[in-house]
Coordinates of C-alpha atoms in Angstrom, one line a residue:
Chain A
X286 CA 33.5 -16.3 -163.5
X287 CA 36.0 -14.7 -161.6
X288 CA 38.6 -16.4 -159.5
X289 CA 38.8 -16.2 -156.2
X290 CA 42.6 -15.4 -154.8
X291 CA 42.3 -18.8 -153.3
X292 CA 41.6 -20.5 -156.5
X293 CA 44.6 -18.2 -158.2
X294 CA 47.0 -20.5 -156.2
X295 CA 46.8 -23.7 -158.0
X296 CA 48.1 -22.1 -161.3
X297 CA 50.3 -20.3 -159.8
X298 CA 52.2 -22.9 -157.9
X299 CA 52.6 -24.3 -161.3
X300 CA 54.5 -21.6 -163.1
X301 CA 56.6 -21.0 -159.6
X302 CA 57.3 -24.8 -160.0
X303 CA 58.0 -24.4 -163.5
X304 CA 60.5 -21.4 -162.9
X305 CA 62.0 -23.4 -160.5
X306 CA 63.0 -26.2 -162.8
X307 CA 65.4 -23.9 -164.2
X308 CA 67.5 -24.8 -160.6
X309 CA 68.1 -28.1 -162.5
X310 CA 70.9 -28.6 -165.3
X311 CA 69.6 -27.9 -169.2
X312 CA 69.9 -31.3 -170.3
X313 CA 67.8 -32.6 -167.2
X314 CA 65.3 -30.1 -167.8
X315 CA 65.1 -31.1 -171.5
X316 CA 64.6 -34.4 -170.7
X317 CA 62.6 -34.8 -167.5
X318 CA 61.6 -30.5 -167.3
X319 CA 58.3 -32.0 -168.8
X320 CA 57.5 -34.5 -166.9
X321 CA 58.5 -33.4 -163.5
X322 CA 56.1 -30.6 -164.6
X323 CA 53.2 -32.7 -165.1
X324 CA 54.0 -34.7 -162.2
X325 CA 54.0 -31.4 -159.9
X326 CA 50.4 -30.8 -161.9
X327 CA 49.1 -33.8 -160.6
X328 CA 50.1 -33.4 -157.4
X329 CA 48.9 -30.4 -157.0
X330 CA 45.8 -31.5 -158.1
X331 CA 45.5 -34.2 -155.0
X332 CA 46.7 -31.6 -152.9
X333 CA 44.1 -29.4 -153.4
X334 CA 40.8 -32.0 -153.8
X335 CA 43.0 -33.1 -150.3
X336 CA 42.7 -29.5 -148.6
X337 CA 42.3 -26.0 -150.4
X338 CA 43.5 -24.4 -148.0
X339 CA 46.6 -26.3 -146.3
X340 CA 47.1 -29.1 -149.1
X341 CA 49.1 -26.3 -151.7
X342 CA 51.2 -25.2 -148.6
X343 CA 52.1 -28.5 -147.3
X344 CA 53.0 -29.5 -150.7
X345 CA 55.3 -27.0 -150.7
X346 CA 56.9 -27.5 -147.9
X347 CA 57.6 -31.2 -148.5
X348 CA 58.0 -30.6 -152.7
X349 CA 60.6 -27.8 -151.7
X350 CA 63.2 -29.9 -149.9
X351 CA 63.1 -32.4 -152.5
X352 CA 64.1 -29.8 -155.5
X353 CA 66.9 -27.8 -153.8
X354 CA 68.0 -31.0 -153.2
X355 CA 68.5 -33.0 -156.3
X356 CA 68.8 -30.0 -158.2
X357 CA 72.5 -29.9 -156.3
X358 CA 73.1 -33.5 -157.3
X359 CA 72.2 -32.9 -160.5
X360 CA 74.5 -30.0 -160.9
X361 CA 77.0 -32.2 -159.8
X362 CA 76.4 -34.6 -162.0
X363 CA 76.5 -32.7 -164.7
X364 CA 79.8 -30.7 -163.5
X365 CA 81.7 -34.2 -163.2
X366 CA 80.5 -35.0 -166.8
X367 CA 81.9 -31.6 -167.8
X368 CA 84.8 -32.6 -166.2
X369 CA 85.7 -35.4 -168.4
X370 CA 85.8 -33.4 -171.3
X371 CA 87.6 -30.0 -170.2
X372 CA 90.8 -29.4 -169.8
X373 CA 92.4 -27.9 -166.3
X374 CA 92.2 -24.6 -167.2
X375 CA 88.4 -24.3 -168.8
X376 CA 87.7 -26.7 -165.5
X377 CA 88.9 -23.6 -163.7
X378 CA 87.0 -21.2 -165.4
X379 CA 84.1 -23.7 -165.4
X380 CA 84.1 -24.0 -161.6
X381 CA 83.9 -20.0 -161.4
X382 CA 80.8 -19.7 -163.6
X383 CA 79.4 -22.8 -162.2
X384 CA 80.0 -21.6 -158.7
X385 CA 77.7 -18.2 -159.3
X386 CA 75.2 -19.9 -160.8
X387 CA 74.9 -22.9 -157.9
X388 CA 75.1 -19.8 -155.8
X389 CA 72.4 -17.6 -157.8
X390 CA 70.5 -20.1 -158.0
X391 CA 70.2 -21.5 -154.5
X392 CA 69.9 -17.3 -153.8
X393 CA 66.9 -16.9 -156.2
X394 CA 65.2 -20.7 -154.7
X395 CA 64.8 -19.8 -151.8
X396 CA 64.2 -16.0 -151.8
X397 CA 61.3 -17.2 -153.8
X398 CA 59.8 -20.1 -151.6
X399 CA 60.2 -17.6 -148.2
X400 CA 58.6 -14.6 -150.0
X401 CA 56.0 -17.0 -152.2
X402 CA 55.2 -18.8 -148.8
X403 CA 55.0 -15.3 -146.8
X404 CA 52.4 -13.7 -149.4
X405 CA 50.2 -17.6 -149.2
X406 CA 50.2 -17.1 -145.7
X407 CA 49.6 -13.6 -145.7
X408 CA 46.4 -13.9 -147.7
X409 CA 45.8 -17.4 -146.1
X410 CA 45.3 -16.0 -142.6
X411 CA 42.1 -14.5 -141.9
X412 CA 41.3 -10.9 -141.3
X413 CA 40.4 -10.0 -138.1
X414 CA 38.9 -6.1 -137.7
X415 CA 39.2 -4.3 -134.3
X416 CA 36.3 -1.6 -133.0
X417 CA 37.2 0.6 -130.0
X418 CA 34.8 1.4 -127.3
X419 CA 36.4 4.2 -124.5
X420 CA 35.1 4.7 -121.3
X421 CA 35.5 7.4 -118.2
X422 CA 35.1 5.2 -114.7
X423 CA 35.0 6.8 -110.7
X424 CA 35.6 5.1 -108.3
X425 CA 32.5 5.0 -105.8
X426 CA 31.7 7.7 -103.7
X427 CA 31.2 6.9 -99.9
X428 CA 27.7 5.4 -99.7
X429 CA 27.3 7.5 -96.3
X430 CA 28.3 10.9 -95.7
X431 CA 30.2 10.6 -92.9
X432 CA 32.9 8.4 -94.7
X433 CA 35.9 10.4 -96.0
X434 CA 36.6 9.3 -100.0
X435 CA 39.6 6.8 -100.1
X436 CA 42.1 7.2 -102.5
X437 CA 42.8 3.3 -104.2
X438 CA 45.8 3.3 -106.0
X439 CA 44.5 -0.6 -108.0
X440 CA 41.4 1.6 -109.1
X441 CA 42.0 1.1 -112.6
X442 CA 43.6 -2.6 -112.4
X443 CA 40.6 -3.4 -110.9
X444 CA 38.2 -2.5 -112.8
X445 CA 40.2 -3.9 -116.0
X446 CA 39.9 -6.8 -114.0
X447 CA 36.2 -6.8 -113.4
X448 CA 35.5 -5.5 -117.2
X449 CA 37.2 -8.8 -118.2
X450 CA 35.5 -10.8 -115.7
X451 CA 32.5 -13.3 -115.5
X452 CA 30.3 -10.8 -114.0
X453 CA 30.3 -8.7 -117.2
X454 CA 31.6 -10.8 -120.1
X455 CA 28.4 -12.9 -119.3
X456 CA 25.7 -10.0 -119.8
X457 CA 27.8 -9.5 -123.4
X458 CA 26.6 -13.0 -124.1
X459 CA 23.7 -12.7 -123.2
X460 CA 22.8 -9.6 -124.9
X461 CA 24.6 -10.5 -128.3
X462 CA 23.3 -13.9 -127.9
X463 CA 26.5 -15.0 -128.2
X464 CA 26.6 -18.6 -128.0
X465 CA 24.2 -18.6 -130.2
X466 CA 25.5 -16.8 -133.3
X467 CA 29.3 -18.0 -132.5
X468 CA 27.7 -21.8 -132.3
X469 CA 26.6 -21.5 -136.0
X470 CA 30.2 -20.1 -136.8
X471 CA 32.4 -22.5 -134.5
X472 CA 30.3 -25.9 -133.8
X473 CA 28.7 -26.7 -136.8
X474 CA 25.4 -25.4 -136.0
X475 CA 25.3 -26.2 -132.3
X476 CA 24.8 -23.7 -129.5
X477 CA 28.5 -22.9 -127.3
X478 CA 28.2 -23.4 -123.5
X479 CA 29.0 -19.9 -121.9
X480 CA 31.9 -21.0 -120.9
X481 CA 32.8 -22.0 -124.2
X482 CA 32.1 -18.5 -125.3
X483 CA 33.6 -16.7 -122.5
X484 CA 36.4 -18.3 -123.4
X485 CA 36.0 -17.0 -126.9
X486 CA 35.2 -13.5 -126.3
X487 CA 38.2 -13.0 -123.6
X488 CA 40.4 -13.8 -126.0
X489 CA 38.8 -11.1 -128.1
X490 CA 39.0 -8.3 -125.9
X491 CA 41.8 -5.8 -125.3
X492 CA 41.5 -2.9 -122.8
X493 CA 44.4 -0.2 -122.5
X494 CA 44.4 1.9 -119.8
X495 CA 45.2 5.7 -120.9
X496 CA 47.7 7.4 -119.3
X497 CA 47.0 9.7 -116.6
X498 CA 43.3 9.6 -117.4
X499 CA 40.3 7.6 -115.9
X500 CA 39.5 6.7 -119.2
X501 CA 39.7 3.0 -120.4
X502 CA 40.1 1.7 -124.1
X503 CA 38.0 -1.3 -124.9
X504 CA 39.0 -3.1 -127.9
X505 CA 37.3 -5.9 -129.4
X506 CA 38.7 -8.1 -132.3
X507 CA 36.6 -10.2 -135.4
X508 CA 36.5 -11.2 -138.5
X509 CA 33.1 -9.2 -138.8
X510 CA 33.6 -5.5 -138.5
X511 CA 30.0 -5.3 -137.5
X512 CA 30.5 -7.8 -134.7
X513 CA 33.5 -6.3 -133.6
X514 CA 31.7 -3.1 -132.4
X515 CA 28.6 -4.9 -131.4
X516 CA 31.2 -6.7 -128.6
X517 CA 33.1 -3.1 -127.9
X518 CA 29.8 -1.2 -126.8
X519 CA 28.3 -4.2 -125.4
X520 CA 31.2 -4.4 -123.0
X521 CA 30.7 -1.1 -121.8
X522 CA 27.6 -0.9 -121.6
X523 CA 27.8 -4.2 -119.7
X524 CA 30.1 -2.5 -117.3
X525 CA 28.5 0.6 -116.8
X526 CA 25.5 -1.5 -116.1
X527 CA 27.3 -3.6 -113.9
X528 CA 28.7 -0.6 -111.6
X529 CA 25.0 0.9 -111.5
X530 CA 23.3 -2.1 -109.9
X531 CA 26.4 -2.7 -107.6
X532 CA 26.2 0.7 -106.4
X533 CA 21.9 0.5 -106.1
X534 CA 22.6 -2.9 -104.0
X535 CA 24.8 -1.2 -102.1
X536 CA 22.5 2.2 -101.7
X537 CA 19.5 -0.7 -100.3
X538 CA 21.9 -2.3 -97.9
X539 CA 22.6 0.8 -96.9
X540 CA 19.0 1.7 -96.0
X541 CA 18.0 -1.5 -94.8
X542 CA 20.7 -1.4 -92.2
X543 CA 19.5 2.4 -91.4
X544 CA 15.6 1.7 -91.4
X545 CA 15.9 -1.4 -88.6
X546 CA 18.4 0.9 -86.7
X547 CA 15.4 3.9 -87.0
X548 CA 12.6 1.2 -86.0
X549 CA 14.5 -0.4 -82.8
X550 CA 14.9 3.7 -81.8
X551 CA 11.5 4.0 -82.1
X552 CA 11.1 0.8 -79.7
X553 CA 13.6 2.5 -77.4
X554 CA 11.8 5.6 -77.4
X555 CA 8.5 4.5 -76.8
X556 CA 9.7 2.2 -73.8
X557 CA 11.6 6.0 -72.3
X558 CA 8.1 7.6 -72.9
X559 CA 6.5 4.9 -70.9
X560 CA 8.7 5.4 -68.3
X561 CA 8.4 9.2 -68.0
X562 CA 4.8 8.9 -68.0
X563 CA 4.7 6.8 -65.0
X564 CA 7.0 8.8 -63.1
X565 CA 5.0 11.7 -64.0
X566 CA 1.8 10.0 -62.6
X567 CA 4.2 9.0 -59.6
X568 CA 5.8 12.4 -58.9
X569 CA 2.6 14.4 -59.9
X570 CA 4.1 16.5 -62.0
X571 CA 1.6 19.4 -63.1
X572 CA 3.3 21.1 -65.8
X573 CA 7.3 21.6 -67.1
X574 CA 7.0 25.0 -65.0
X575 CA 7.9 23.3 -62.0
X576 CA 11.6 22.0 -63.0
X577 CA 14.3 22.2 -61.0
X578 CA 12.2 23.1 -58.1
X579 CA 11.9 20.4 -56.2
X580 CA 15.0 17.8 -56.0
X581 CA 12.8 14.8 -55.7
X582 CA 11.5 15.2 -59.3
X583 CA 15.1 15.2 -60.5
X584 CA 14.7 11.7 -62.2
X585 CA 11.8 12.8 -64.0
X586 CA 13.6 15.7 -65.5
X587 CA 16.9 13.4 -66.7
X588 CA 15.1 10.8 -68.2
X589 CA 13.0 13.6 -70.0
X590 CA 16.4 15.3 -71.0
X591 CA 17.5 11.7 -72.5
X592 CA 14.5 11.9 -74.3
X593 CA 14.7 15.0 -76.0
X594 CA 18.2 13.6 -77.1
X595 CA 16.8 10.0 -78.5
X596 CA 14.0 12.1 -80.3
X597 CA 16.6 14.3 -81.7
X598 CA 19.1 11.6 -82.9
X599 CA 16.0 9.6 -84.6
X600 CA 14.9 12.6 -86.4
X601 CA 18.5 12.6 -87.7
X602 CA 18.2 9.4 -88.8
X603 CA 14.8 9.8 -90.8
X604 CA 16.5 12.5 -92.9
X605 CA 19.6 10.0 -93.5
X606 CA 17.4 7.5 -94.6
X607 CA 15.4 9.6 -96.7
X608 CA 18.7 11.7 -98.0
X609 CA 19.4 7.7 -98.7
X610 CA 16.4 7.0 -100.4
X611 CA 16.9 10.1 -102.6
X612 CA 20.4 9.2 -103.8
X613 CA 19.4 5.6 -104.8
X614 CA 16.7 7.3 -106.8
X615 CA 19.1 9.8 -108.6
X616 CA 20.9 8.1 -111.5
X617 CA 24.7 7.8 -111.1
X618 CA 25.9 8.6 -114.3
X619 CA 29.0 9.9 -113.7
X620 CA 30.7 6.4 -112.2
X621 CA 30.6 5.3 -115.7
X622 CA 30.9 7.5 -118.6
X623 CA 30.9 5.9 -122.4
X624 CA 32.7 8.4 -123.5
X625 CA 33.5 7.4 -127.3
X626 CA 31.3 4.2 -128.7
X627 CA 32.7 1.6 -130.8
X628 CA 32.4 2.2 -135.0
X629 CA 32.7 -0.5 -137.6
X630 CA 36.4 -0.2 -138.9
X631 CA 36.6 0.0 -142.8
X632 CA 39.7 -2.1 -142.7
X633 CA 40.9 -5.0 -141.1
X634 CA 43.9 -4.5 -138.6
X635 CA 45.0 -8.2 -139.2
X636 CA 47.1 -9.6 -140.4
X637 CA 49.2 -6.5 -141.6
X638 CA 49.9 -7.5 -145.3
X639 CA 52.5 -5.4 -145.9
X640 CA 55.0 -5.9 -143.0
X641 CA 54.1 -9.5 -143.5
X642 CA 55.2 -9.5 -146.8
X643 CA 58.2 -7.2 -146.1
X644 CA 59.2 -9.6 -143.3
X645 CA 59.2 -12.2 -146.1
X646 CA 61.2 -10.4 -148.4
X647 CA 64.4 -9.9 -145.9
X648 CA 63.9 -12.9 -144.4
X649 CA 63.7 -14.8 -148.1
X650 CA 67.0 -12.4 -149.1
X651 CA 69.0 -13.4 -145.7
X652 CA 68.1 -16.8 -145.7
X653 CA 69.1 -17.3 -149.6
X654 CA 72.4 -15.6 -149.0
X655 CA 73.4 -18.3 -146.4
X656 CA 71.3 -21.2 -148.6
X657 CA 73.4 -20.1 -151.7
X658 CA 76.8 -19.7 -149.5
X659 CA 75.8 -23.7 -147.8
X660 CA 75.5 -24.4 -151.7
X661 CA 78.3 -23.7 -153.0
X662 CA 80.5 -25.0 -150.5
X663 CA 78.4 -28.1 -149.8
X664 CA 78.8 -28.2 -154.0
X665 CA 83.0 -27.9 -154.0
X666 CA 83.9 -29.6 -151.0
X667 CA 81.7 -32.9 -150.5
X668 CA 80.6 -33.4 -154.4
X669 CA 82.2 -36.8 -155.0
X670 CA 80.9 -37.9 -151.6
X671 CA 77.1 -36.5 -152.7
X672 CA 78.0 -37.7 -156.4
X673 CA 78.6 -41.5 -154.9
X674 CA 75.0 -41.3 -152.9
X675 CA 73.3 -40.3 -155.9
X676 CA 74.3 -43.5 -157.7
X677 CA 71.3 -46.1 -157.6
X678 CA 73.3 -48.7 -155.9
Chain B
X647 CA 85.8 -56.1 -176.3
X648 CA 82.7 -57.5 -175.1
X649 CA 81.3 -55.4 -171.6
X650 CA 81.9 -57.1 -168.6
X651 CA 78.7 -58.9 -167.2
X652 CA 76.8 -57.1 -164.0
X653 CA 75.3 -59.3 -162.1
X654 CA 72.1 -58.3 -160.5
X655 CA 74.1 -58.7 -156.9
X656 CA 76.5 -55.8 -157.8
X657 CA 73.4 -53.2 -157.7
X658 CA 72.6 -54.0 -154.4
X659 CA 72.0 -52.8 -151.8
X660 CA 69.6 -50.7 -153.3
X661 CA 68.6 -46.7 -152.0
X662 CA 64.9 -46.7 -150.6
X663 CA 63.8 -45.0 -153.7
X664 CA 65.3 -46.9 -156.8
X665 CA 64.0 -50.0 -154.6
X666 CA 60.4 -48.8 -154.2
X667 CA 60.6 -47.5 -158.0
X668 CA 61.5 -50.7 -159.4
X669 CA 58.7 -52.5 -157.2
X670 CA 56.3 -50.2 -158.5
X671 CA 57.0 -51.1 -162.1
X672 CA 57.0 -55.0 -161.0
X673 CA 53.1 -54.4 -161.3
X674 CA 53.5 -53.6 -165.4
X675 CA 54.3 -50.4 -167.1
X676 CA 53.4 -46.8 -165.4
X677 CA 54.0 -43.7 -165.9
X678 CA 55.9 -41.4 -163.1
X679 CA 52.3 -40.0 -161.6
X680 CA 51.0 -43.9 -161.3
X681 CA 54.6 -44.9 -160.2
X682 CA 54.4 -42.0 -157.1
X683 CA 50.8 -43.1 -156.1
X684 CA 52.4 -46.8 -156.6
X685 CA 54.8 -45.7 -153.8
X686 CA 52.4 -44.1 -151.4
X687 CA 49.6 -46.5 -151.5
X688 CA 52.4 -49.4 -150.4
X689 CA 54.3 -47.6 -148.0
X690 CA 50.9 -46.2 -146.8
X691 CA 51.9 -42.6 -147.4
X692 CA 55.2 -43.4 -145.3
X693 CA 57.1 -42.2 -148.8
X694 CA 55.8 -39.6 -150.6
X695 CA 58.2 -39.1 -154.1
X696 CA 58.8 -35.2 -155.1
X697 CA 59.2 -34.7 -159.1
X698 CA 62.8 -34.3 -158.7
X699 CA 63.5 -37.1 -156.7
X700 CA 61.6 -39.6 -159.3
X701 CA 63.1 -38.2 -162.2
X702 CA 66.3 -38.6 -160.3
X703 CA 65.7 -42.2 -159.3
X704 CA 64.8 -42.8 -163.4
X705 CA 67.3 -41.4 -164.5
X706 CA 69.6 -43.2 -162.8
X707 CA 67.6 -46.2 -163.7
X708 CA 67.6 -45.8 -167.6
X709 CA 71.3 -45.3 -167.2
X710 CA 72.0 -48.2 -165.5
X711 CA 69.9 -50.0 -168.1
X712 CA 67.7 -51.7 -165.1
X713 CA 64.2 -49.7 -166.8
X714 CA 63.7 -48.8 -169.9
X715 CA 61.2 -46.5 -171.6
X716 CA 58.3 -48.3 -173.2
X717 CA 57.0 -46.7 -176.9
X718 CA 53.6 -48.3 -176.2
X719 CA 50.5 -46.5 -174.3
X720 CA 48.1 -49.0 -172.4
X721 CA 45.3 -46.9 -174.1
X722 CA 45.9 -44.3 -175.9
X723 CA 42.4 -42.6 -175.9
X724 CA 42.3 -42.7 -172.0
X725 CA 45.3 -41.4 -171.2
X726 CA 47.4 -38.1 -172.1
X727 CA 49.9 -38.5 -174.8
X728 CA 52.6 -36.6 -173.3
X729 CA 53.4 -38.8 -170.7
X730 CA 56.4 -41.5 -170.5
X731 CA 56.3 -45.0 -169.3
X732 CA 58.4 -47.0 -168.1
X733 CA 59.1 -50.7 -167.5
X734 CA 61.4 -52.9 -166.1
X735 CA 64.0 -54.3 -167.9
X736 CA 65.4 -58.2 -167.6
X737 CA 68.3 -56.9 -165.0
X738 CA 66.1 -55.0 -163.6
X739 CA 63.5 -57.6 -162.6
X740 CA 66.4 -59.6 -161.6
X741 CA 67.8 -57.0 -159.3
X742 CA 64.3 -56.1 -157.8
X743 CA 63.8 -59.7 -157.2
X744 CA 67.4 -59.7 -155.5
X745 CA 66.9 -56.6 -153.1
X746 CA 63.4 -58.1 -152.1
X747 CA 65.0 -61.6 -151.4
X748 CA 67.7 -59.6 -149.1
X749 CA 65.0 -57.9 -147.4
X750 CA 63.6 -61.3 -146.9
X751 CA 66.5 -62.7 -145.8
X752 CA 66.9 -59.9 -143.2
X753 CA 63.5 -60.2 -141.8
X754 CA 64.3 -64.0 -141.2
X755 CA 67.4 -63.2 -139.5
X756 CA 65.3 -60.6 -137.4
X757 CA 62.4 -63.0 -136.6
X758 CA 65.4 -65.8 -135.5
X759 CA 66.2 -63.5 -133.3
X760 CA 62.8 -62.2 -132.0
X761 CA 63.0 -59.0 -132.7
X762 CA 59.7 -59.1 -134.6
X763 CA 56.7 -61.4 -134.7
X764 CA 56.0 -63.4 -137.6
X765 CA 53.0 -61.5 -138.4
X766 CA 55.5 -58.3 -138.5
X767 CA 54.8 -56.1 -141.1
X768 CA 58.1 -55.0 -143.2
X769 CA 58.2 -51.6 -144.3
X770 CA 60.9 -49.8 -146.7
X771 CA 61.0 -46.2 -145.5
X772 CA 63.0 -43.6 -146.9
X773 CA 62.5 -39.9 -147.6
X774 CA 61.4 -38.1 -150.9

């Protein structure tokens, strides 16, 4: 059976461990080398039945401490041994050689720990893959003719606010069945309240504006490419949607405002029409020949004049409404445009393995330069102090 | 010339370790794994031993003549050959006895002065 890269880390903890012994003097190693081998085995062991994943790291991190430092008292313990038996001179030369290779040492420790630790974490971490949906937004035209377009400078801000907003993140939900599907991933099973998964999904979202474009980048992040670009076109779809039935609710408002304007003309209308009738009746006016004629049907003729107007004006208004009627009919495709949608990626954008484990390697080389400097002088200057400690009583 | 006598009161006191490593090995023999869980289980994972610290600590120990390595395995067919036990010597009893009665006697100074309850439990940290 083949081992996963998770399973790889048990045994190979063990051989860093057991190059690391080397850190100690050879006659400690040749006594105890074995043993503190074994014992790292076995704890490695509890670690993992403890925790696969954290247990091996957390080991580390507590098991690292202890060998940098009594792999210095040992060395020191051994170099005041040597010291007994070598003369001033080989003492001196002693302290040079022993010096490098406290200092190499120390260098080679913890280059290895920061590198081995950025690598674990590295592959530790979980991928995360990004799909990228684009889309071209307007702003709304005027809903009535006679309005001038204004130009909004927060357009864009805006609408990367609304994209990000309830109003839209909840459609996504509800059309990926979000709380759902992240339920089984994130609560054992159970079903996410929206809010729950709104929380989620926000989180998951980047959208870049592109420079001196209408266009908007929507980015959406998972550890499933599939999912990833599911989200991405949802959202603009969602938003696109969004702007349509805002605009068609503004289109109806629009005409409901118009229609009861058209029917309390008509009311107005038919009361003038009244009116002209009876004065017509009153005057005994024959036939529209006669205007102008006589100065005592002068009413008649105003009131038939403000007529003509109020007709005129509500035929204006039957066209509006039915210019109206047309527009909410026509689809408005061009408020939002999907220009690109959203593909599965083929490769995860997260975490970035290599400038991870470059960042490792400097930081492991920089940080064992001053370990190995702290070393040597921590070694030379307190050893007898370090040397007294180290005694069991 | 005969070696001067140590008395078990010249160890003391002792380093959190050495002290929990010698309690450990008050129960019997033990090897270093069973001598580590020895240490967590009574500190309550409080101390948790690295390799180089309890190699350290019994070193130390076998050079001070206050444990020494025992040639006999409890059972040979349960348990892996390669591994070392160790006991206590007669100093070394005598010594773990002596840091545990100076504990003892600190924790009845403590409770004279109320700083802890008599019901108080006494704890021996120290790091790994």
């Amino acid at each position: 059976m083949k081992n996963s890269p998770r399973q790889l880390e048990f045994p190979v903890s063990q051989k860093i461990y057991g190059r690391l012994l080397l850190a100690y003097p050879g006659s400690h190693r040749a006594k105890y080398g074995a043993a503190m081998a074994q014992l790292f085995r076995d704890q490695c062991r509890d670690a993992w039945n403890e925790s696969p994943t954290w247990g091996l790291l957390m080991l580390w991190v507590r098991i690292f401490p202890d060998l940098v430092g009594t792999s210095i008292l040992e060395r020191l313990a051994a170099l005041n041994e040597r010291k007994t038996m070598s003369d001033k001179l080989s003492n001196l030369f002693s302290f040079r050689t022993t010096s490098a290779s406290i200092f190499f040492t120390m260098f080679a420790l913890v280059f290895m720990l920061v590198f081995f630790l950025s690598v674990v974490i590295t592959y530790i971490l979980p991928e995360a893959y990004a799909s990228t949906a684009r889309v071209k937004v307007e702003s709304d035209a005027p809903v009535l003719e006679e309005q001038s377009p204004a130009y909004d400078p927060n357009f864009i801000q805006t609408t990367l606010e609304i994209i990000q907003s309830e109003l839209v993140l909840k459609r996504v939900i509800d059309v990926l069945d979000l709380n759902t599907k992240w339920g089984k991933k994130y609560s054992s099973g159970g079903t996410l309240k929206t809010a729950e998964s709104l929380q989620i999904l926000k989180q998951r979202l980047q959208l870049t504006p592109i420079r001196n474009t209408k266009l908007i980048a929507i980015t959406a992040y998972s550890d499933d490419k599939n999912e990833a670009a599911k989200i991405a076109n949802a959202v603009a779809e969602a938003y696109r949607d969004y702007r349509f039935e805002s605009r068609a609710m503004n289109d109806k408002a629009v005409i409901a405002v118009l229609l009861a304007e058209y029917q309390n003309q008509q009311v107005r209308i038919q009361k003038v029409q009244g009116e002209l009738d009876s004065l017509r009746q009153q005057l005994k006016i024959q036939s529209d020949a006669s205007a102008g004629q006589n100065p005592q049907e002068q009413p008649y003729w105003d009131k038939k004049r403000d007529l003509g107007y109020m007709l005129e004006s509500h035929q204006a208004l039957f066209s509006k409404i039915e210019a109206q009627k047309l527009d909410l009919a026509l689809p408005k495709l061009t408020l939002v445009q999907i220009t690109d949608t959203a593909e599965p990626s083929y490769a995860p954008v997260r975490p970035n393995k290599t400038l991870n484990i470059v960042i490792g390697a400097v930081a492991g080389g920089f940080l064992g330069l001053i370990a190995g400097a702290a070393s040597v002088f921590v070694a030379f200057k307190f050893g007898n102090r370090a040397s007294k400690n180290a005694a069991p009583a | 010339m005969a070696k001067p006598k140590i008395e078990p009161d010249d160890f003391l006191p002792l380093t959190p370790a050495v002290f929990h490593v010698l309690l450990a090995l008050s129960g019997g023999e033990r090897h270093g794994y069973a001598i580590m869980q020895e240490v967590v289980e009574s500190t309550g994972g409080q101390m948790k031993m690295g390799p180089g610290t309890l190699y350290g600590t019994i070193k130390r120990l076998l050079e001070a003549q206050l444990i020494e390595e025992s040639e006999e395995r409890p059972d040979p067919h349960l348990d892996d050959e390669r591994r070392r036990y160790y006991r206590l010597t007669g100093v070394g009893g005598q010594v773990v006895k002596a840091e545990a009665q100076r504990y003892a006697d600190i924790v009845a100074i403590a409770r004279g002065k109320k700083l802890i309850g008599k019901s108080a439990l006494v704890t021996v940290s120290g790091g790994c």
